[in-house]
GROMACS .gro file of C-alpha atoms in nm:
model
  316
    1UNK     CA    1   0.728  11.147   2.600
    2UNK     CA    2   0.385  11.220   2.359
    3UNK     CA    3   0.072  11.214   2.579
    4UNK     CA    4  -0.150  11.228   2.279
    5UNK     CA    5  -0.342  10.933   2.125
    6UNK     CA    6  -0.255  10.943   1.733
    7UNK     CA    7  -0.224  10.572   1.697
    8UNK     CA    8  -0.589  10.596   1.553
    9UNK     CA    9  -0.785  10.204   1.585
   10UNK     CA   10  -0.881  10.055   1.272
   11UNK     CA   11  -1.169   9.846   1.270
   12UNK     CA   12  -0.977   9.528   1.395
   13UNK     CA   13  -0.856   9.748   1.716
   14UNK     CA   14  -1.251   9.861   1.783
   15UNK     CA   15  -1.381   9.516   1.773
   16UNK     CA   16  -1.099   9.380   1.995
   17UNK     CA   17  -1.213   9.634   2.298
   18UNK     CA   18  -1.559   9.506   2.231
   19UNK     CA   19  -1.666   9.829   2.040
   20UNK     CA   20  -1.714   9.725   1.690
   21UNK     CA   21  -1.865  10.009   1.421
   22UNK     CA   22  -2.033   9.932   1.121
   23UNK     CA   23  -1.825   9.984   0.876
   24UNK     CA   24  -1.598   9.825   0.624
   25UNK     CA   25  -1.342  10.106   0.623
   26UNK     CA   26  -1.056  10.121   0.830
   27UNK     CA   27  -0.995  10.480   0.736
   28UNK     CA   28  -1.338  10.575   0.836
   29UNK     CA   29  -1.280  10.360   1.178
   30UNK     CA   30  -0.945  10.535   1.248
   31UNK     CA   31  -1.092  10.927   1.193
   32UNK     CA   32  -1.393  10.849   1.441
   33UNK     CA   33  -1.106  10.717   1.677
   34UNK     CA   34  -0.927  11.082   1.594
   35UNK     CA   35  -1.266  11.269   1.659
   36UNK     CA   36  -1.333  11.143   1.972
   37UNK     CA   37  -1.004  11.189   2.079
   38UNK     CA   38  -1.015  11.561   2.006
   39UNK     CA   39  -1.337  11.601   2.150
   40UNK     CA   40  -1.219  11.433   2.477
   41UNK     CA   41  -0.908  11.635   2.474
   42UNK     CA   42  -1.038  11.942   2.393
   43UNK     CA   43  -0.775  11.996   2.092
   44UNK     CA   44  -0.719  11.986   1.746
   45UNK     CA   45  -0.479  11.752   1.595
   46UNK     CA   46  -0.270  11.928   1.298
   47UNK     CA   47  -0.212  11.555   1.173
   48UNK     CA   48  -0.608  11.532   1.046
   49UNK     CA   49  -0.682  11.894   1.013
   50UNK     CA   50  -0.834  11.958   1.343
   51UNK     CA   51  -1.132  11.809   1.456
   52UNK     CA   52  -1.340  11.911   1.129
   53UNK     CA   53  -1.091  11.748   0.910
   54UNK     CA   54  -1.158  11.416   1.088
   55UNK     CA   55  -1.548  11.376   1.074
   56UNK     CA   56  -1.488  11.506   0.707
   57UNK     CA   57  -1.230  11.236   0.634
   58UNK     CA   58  -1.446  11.013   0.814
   59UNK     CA   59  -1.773  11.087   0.633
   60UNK     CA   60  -1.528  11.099   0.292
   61UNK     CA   61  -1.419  10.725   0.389
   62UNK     CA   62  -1.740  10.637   0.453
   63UNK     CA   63  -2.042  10.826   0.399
   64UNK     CA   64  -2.327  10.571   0.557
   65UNK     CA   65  -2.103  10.512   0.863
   66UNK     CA   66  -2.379  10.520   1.129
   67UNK     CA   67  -2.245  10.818   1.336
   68UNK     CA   68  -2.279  11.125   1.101
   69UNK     CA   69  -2.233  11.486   1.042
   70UNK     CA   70  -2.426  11.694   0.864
   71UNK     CA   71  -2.482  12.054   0.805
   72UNK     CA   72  -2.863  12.090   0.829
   73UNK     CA   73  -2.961  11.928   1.177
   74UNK     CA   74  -3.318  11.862   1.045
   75UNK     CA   75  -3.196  11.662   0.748
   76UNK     CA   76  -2.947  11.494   0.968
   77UNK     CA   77  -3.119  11.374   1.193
   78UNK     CA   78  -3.336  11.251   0.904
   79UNK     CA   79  -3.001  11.070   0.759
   80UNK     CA   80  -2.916  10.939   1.134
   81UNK     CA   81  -3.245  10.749   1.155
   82UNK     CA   82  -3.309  10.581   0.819
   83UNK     CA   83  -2.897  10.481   0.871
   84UNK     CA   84  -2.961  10.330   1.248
   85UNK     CA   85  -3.288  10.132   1.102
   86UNK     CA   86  -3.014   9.948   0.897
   87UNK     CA   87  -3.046   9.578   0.982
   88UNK     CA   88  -2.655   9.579   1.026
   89UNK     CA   89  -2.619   9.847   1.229
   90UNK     CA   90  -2.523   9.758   1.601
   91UNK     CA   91  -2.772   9.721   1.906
   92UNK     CA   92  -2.475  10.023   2.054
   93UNK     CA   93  -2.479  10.232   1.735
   94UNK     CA   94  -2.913  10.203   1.752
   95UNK     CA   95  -2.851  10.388   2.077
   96UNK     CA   96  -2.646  10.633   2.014
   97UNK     CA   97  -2.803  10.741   1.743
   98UNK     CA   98  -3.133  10.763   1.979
   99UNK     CA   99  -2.967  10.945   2.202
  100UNK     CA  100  -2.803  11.211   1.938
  101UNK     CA  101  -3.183  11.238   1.846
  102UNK     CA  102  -3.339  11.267   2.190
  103UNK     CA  103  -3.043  11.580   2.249
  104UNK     CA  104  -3.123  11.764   1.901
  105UNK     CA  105  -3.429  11.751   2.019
  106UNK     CA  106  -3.358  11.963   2.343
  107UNK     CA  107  -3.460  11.646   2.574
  108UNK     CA  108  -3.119  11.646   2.715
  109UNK     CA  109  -3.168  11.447   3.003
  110UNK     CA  110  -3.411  11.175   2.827
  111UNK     CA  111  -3.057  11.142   2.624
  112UNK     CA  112  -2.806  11.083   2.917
  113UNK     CA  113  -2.982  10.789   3.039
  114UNK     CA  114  -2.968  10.642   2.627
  115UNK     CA  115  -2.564  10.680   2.710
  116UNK     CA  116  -2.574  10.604   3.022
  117UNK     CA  117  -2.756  10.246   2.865
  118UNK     CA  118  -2.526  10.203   2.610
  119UNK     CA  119  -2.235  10.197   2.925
  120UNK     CA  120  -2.404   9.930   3.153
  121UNK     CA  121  -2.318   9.689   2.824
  122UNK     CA  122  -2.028   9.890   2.689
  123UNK     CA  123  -1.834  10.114   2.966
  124UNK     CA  124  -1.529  10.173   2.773
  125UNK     CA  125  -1.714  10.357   2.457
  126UNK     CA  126  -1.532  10.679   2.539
  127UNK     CA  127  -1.805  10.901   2.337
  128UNK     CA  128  -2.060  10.761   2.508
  129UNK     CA  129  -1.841  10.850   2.849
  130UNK     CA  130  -1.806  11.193   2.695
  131UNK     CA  131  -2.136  11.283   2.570
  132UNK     CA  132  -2.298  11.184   2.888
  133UNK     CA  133  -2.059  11.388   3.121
  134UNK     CA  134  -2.058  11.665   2.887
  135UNK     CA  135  -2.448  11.715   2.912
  136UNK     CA  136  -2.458  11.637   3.264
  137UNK     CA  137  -2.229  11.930   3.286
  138UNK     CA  138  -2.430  12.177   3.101
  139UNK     CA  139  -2.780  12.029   3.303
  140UNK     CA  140  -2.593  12.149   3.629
  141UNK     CA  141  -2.616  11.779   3.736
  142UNK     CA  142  -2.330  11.679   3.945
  143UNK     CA  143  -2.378  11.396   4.100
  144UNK     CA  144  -2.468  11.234   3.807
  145UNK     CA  145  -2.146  11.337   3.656
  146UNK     CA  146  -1.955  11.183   3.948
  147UNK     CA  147  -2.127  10.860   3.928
  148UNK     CA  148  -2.175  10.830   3.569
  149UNK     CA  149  -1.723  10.831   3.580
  150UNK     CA  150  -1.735  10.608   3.861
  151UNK     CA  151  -1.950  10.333   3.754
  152UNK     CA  152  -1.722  10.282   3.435
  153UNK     CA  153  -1.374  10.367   3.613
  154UNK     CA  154  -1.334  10.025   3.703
  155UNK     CA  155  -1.361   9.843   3.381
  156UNK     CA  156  -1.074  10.152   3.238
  157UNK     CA  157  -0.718  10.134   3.300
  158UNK     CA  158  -0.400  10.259   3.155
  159UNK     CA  159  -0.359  10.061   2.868
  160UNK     CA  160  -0.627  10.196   2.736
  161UNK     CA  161  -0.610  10.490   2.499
  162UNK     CA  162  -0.781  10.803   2.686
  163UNK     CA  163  -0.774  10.653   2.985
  164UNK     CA  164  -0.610  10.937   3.169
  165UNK     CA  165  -0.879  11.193   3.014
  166UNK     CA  166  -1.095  10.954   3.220
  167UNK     CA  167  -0.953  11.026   3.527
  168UNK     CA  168  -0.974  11.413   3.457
  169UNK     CA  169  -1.371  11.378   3.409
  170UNK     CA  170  -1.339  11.202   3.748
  171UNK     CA  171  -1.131  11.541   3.859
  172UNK     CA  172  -0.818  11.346   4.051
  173UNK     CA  173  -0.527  11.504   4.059
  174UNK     CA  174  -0.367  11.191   3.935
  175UNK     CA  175  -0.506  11.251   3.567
  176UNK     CA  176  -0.227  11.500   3.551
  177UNK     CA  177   0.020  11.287   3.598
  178UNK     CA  178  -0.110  11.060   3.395
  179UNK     CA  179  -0.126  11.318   3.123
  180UNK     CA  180  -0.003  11.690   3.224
  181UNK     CA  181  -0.162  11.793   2.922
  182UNK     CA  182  -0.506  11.728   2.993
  183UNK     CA  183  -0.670  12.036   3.030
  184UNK     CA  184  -0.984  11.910   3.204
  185UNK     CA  185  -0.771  11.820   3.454
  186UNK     CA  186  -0.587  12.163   3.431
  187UNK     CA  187  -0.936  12.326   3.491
  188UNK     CA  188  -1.018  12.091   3.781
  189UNK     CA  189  -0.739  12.168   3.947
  190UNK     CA  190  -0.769  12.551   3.922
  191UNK     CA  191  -1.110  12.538   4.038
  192UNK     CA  192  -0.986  12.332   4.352
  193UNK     CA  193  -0.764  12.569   4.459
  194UNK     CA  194  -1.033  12.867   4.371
  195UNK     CA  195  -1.281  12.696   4.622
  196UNK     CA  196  -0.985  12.647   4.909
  197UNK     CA  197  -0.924  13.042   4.849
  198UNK     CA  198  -0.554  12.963   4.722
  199UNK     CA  199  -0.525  13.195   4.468
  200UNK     CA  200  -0.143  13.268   4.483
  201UNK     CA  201  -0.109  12.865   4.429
  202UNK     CA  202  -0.379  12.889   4.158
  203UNK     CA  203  -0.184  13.152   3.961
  204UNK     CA  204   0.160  12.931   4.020
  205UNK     CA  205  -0.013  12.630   3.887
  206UNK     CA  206  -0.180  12.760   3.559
  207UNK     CA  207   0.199  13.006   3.471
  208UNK     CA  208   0.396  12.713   3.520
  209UNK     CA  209   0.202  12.458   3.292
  210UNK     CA  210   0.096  12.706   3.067
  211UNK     CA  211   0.271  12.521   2.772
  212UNK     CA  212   0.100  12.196   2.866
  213UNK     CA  213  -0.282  12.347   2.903
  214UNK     CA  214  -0.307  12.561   2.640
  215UNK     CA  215  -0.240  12.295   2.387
  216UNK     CA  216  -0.612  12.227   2.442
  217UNK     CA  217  -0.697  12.526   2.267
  218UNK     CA  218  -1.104  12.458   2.278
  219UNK     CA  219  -1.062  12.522   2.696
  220UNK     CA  220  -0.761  12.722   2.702
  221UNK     CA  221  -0.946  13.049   2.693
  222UNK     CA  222  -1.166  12.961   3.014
  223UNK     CA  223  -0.791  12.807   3.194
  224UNK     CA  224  -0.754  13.215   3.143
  225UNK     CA  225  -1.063  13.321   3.270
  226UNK     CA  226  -0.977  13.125   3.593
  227UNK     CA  227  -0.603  13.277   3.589
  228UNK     CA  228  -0.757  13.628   3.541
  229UNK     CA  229  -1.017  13.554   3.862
  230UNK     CA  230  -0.758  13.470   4.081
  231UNK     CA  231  -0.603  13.832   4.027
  232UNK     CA  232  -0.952  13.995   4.064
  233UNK     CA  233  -0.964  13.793   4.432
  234UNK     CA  234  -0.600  13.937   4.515
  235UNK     CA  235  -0.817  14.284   4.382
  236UNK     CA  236  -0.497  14.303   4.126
  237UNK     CA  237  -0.784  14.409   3.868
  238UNK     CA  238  -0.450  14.545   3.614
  239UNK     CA  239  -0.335  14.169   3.584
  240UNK     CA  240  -0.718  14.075   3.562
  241UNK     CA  241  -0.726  14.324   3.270
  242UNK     CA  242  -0.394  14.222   3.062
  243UNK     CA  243  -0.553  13.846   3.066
  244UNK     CA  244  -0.800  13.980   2.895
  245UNK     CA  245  -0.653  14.215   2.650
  246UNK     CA  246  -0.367  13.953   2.565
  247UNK     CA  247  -0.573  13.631   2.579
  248UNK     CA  248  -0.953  13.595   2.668
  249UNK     CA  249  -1.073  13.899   2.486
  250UNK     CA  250  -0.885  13.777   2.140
  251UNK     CA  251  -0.970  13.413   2.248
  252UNK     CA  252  -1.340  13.506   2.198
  253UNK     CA  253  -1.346  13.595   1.855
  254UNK     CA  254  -1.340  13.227   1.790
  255UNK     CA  255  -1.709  13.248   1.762
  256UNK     CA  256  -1.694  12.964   2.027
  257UNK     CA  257  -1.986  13.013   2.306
  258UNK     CA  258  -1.761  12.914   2.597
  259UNK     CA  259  -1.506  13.129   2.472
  260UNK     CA  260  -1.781  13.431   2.454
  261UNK     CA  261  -1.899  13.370   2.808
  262UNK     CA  262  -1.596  13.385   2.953
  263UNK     CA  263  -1.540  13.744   2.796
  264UNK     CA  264  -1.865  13.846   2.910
  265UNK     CA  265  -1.824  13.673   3.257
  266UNK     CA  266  -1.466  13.846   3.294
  267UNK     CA  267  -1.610  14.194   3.219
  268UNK     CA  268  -1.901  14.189   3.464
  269UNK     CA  269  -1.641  14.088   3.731
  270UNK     CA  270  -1.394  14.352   3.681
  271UNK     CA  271  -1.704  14.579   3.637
  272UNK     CA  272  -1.888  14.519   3.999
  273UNK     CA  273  -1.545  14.594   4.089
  274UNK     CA  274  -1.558  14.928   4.005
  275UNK     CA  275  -1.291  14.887   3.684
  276UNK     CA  276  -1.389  15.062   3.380
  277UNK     CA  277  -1.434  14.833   3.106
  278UNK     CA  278  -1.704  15.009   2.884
  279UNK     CA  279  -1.421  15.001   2.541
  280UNK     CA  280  -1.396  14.642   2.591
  281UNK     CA  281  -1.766  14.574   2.629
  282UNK     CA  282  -1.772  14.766   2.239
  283UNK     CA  283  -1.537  14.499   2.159
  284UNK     CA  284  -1.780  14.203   2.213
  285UNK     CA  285  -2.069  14.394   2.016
  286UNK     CA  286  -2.039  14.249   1.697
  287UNK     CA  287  -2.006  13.885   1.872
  288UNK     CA  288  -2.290  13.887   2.049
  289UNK     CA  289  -2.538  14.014   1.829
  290UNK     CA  290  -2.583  13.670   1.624
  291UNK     CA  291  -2.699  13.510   1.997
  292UNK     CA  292  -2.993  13.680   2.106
  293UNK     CA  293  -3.219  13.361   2.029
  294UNK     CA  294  -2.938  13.142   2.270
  295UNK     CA  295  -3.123  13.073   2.583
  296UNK     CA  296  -3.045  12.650   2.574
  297UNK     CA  297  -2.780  12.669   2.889
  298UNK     CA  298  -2.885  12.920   3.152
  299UNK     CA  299  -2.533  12.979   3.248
  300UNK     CA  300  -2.510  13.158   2.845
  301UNK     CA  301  -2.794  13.306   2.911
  302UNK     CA  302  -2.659  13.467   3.222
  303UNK     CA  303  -2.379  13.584   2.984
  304UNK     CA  304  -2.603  13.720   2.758
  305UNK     CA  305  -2.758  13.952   3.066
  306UNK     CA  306  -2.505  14.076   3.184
  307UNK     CA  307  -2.337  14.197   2.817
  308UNK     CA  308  -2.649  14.344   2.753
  309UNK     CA  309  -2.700  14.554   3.070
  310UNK     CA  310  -2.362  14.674   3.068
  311UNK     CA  311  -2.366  14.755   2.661
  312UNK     CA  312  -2.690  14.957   2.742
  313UNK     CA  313  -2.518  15.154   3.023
  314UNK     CA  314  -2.234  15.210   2.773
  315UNK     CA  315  -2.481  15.362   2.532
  316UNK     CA  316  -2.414  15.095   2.218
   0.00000   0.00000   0.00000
């Protein structure tokens, strides 16, 4: 049985859930569907080249279709508005496009409660669902990203495509069997059985769905950062340590922040712990030095402190 969402929705499919895009393309309708997918699932599909082949096959198909990508953020943003002033451009589209604005713009909250409009009128738009939870995540706000997946569960259900990726924002235990390859869910999970102290179920749980987790390779590195914390609570700091050798630590030179912080996170644990790590600090170097001017989430930040008291202890 597949658990992933390739039947992409042309533009007859979007209107018919009440979510119509202004477009004319169908192939331009069905790579947005294929974006949003991979950014709710945390993968990339081979099919469409990974989550940068869809918004370019998108943008290819259609290069005015309202929600775009471009490579300068100042000039896009520039495109965004003079294409959501369009006359034919949905009341919905207007808003996201506000609230893409409102989040370049660093006013992060101002642009959860654009979403959060857009889902009082339309509370299936799964990127508006997305975008909203994923910012409430990074503001440290958690009861809004409780409520935000509550007020729209109702209206969802499992005929829906990404329904079950839904229920994984919502953290239930049912997303998983729903989808076991969800790794939202994955990291909901691990982090319930971190905060109950379980950490010999915690380590079951993540070996023996390993294949189904790590097939969302944009969170599978921080699924091993959880693995590798469970070993440094059982103070079994040589597991902790081959996690990171043989996963996190090449995981990381993805350039991805997440990925990054986890390293950096990892380290600083083993190393309150008394475990020399000062060859693997060397080994982020390089990878850290184009972040110094990072400070938009604290929690990088934090990440960024504690690489660089530890590199200047180990005399980089």
């Amino acid at each position: 049985m597949s658990y992933l969402h390739t039947h992409w929705r042309d533009l007859d499919a979007w209107k018919g859930e009440g979510l119509p895009l202004t477009t004319t393309s169908n192939e331009a309708a069905k790579m947005y569907d294929a974006t949003v997918t991979q950014y709710t699932g945390w993968y990339d599909e081979p099919s469409v080249g990974g989550i940068e082949g869809s918004l370019s096959k998108m943008i290819t198909a259609d290069p005015d279709f309202g929600i775009h990508v471009d490579h300068a953020l100042k000039q896009r943003m520039v495109t965004l508005e003079s294409l959501a002033n369009k006359s034919n451009v949905s009341y919905r589209e207007k808003l996201h496009a506000k609230a893409v604005k409102q989040w370049a713009e660093g006013s992060t909250a101002e642009a959860c409660l654009t979403w959060e409009d857009i889902l009082i009128e339309h509370p299936t738009d799964m990127f508006a669902v997305k975008m909203a939870h994923d910012s409430y995540f990074y503001l440290g706000y958690q009861a809004q990203m409780r409520d935000s997946i509550a007020r729209v569960l109702p209206h969802w259900n499992e005929k829906k495509p990404l329904y079950s990726y839904l229920q994984g924002m919502y953290a239930f235990g049912l997303a998983l069997q729903l989808n076991p390859i969800d790794c939202w869910s994955t990291h909901a999970e691990a982090h319930v059985l971190e905060m109950q102290g379980r950490q010999d179920d915690g380590i079951s749980f993540l070996s023996k769905t390993i294949d189904n987790w790590t097939m969302g390779a944009m969170l599978a590195c921080h699924n091993y950062w959880h693995w590798a914390v469970y070993h440094i609570e059982k103070g079994e700091h040589q597991a902790a340590l081959d996690i990171f050798d043989e996963e996190v630590g090449k995981r990381c030179h993805s350039g991805a922040m997440l990925d990054l912080v986890d390293a950096s996170s990892l380290l600083y644990r083993l190393q309150m712990e008394g475990v020399d790590v000062t060859s693997r600090w060397k080994e982020l170097f390089h990878l850290w030095e184009s972040h110094p001017d990072d400070h938009i989430l604290v929690r990088s930040f934090i990440s960024y402190l504690f690489f660089f008291s530890s590199s200047v202890k180990s005399h980089l």
